[in-house]
mmCIF file of C-alpha atoms in Angstrom:
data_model
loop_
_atom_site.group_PDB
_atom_site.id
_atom_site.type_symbol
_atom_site.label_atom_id
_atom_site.label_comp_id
_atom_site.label_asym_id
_atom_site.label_seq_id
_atom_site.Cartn_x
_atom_site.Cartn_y
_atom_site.Cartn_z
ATOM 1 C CA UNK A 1 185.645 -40.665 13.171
ATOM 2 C CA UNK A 2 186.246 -41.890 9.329
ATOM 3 C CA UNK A 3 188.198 -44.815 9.232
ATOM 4 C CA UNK A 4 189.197 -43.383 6.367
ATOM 5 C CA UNK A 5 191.839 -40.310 5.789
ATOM 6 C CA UNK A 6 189.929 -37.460 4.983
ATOM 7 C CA UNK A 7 190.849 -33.717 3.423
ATOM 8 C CA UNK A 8 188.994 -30.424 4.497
ATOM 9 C CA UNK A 9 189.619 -27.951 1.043
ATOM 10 C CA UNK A 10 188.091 -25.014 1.461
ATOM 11 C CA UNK A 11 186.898 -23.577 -1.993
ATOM 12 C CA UNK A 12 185.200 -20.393 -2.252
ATOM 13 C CA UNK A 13 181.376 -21.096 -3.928
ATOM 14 C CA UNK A 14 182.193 -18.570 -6.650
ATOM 15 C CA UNK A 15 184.419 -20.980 -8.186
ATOM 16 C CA UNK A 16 181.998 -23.941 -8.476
ATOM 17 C CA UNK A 17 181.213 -24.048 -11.762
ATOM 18 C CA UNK A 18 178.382 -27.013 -12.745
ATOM 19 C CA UNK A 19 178.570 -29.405 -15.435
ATOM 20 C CA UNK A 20 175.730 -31.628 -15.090
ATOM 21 C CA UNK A 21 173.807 -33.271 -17.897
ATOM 22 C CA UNK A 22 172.743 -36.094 -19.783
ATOM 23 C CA UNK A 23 174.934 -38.775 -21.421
ATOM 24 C CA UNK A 24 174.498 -39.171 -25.167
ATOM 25 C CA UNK A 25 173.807 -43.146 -25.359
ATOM 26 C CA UNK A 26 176.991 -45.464 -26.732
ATOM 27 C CA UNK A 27 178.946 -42.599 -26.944
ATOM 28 C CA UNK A 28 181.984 -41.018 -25.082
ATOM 29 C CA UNK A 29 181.272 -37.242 -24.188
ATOM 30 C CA UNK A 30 183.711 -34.659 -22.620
ATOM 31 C CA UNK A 31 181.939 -32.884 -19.988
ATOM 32 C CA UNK A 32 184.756 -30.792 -18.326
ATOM 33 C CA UNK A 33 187.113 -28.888 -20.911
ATOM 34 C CA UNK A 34 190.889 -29.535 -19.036
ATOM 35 C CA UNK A 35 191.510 -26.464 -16.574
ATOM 36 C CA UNK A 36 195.011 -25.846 -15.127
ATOM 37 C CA UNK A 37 193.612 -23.839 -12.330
ATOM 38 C CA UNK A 38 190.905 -26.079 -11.130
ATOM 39 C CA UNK A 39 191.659 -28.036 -7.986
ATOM 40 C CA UNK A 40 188.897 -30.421 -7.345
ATOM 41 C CA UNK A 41 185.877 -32.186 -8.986
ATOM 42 C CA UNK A 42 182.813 -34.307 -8.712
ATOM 43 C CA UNK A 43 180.407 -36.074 -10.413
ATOM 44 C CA UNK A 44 177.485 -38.462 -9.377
ATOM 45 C CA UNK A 45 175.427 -40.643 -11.358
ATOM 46 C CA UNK A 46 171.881 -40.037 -10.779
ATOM 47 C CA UNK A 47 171.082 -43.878 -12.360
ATOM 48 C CA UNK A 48 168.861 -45.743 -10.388
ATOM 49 C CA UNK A 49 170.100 -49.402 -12.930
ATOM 50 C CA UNK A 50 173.075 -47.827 -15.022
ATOM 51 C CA UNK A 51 176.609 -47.609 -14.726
ATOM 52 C CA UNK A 52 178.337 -44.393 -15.400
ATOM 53 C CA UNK A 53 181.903 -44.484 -16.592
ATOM 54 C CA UNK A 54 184.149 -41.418 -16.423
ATOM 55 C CA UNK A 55 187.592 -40.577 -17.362
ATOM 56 C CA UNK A 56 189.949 -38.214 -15.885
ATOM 57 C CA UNK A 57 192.717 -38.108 -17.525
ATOM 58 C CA UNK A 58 191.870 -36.146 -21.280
ATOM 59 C CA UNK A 59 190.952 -39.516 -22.712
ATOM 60 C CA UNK A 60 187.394 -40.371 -23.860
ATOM 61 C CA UNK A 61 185.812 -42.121 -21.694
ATOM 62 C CA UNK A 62 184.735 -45.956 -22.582
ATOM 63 C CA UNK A 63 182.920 -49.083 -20.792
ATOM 64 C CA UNK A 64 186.084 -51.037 -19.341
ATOM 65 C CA UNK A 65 188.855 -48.853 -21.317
ATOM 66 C CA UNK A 66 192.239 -47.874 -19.525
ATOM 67 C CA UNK A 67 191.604 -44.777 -17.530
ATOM 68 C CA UNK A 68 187.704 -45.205 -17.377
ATOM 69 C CA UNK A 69 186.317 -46.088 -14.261
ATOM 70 C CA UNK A 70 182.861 -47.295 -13.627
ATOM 71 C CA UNK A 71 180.294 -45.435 -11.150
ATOM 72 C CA UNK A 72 177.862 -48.016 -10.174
ATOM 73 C CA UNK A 73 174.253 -46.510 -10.100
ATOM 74 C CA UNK A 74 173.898 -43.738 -7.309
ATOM 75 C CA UNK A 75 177.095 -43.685 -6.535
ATOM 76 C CA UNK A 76 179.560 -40.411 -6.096
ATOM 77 C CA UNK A 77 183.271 -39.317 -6.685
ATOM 78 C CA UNK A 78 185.255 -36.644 -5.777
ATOM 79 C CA UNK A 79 189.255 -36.075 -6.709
ATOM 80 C CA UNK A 80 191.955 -33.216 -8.488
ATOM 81 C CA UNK A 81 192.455 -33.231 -11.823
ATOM 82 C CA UNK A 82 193.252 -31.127 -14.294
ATOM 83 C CA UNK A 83 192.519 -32.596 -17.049
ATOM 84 C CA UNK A 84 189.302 -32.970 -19.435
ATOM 85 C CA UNK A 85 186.752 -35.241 -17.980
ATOM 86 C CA UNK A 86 184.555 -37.528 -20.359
ATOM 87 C CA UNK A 87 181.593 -39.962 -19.348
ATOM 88 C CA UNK A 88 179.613 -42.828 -21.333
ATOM 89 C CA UNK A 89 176.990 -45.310 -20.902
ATOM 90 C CA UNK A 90 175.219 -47.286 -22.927
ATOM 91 C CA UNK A 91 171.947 -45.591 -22.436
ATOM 92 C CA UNK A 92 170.814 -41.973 -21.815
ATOM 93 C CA UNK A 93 171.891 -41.617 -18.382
ATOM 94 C CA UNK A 94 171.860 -38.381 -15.982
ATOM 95 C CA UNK A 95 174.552 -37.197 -13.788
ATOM 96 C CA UNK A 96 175.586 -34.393 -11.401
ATOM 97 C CA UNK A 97 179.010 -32.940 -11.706
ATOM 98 C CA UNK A 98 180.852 -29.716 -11.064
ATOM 99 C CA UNK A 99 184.417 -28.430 -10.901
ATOM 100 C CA UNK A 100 186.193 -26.161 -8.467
#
């Protein structure tokens, strides 16, 4: 048992729709147009030594800005949003994402 609270969503595999890639070094780039009908997404950063920051909230995404959050090398995140999704690091970094 999770000591944390969990949430089982079921959503049918024809809807996953990826949006992996490359960052483009120093630079803020949207990788998720905004989508009122999407429920859930994730994105991992593949970064064995970088940090990956990502906004979710239609803003471009920036190294400590307000509404970027930093995914430490390796790590994964998962949540709803509607809205455009951005990432940026200062190097070339790659990451997994998708939207659902």
């Amino acid at each position: 048992m999770s000591r944390f609270p969990t949430e089982t969503i079921i959503a049918p595999a024809s809807t996953l729709k990826d949006f992996s890639g490359h960052t483009v070094a120093g630079t803020g780039k949207e990788i998720m147009p905004a989508d009122a009908s999407a429920r859930l997404y994730r994105i991992q950063n593949l970064s064995k030594t970088e940090t990956l920051w990502f906004n979710d909230t239609g803003s471009e995404a920036a190294a400590g800005a307000p509404g970027s959050y930093a995914l430490a090398p390796g790590g994964y995140y998962e949540f709803s949003s509607t809205h455009a999704v951005s990432v940026y690091a200062t190097t070339v970094v790659a990451f997994s994402a998708a939207r659902y």
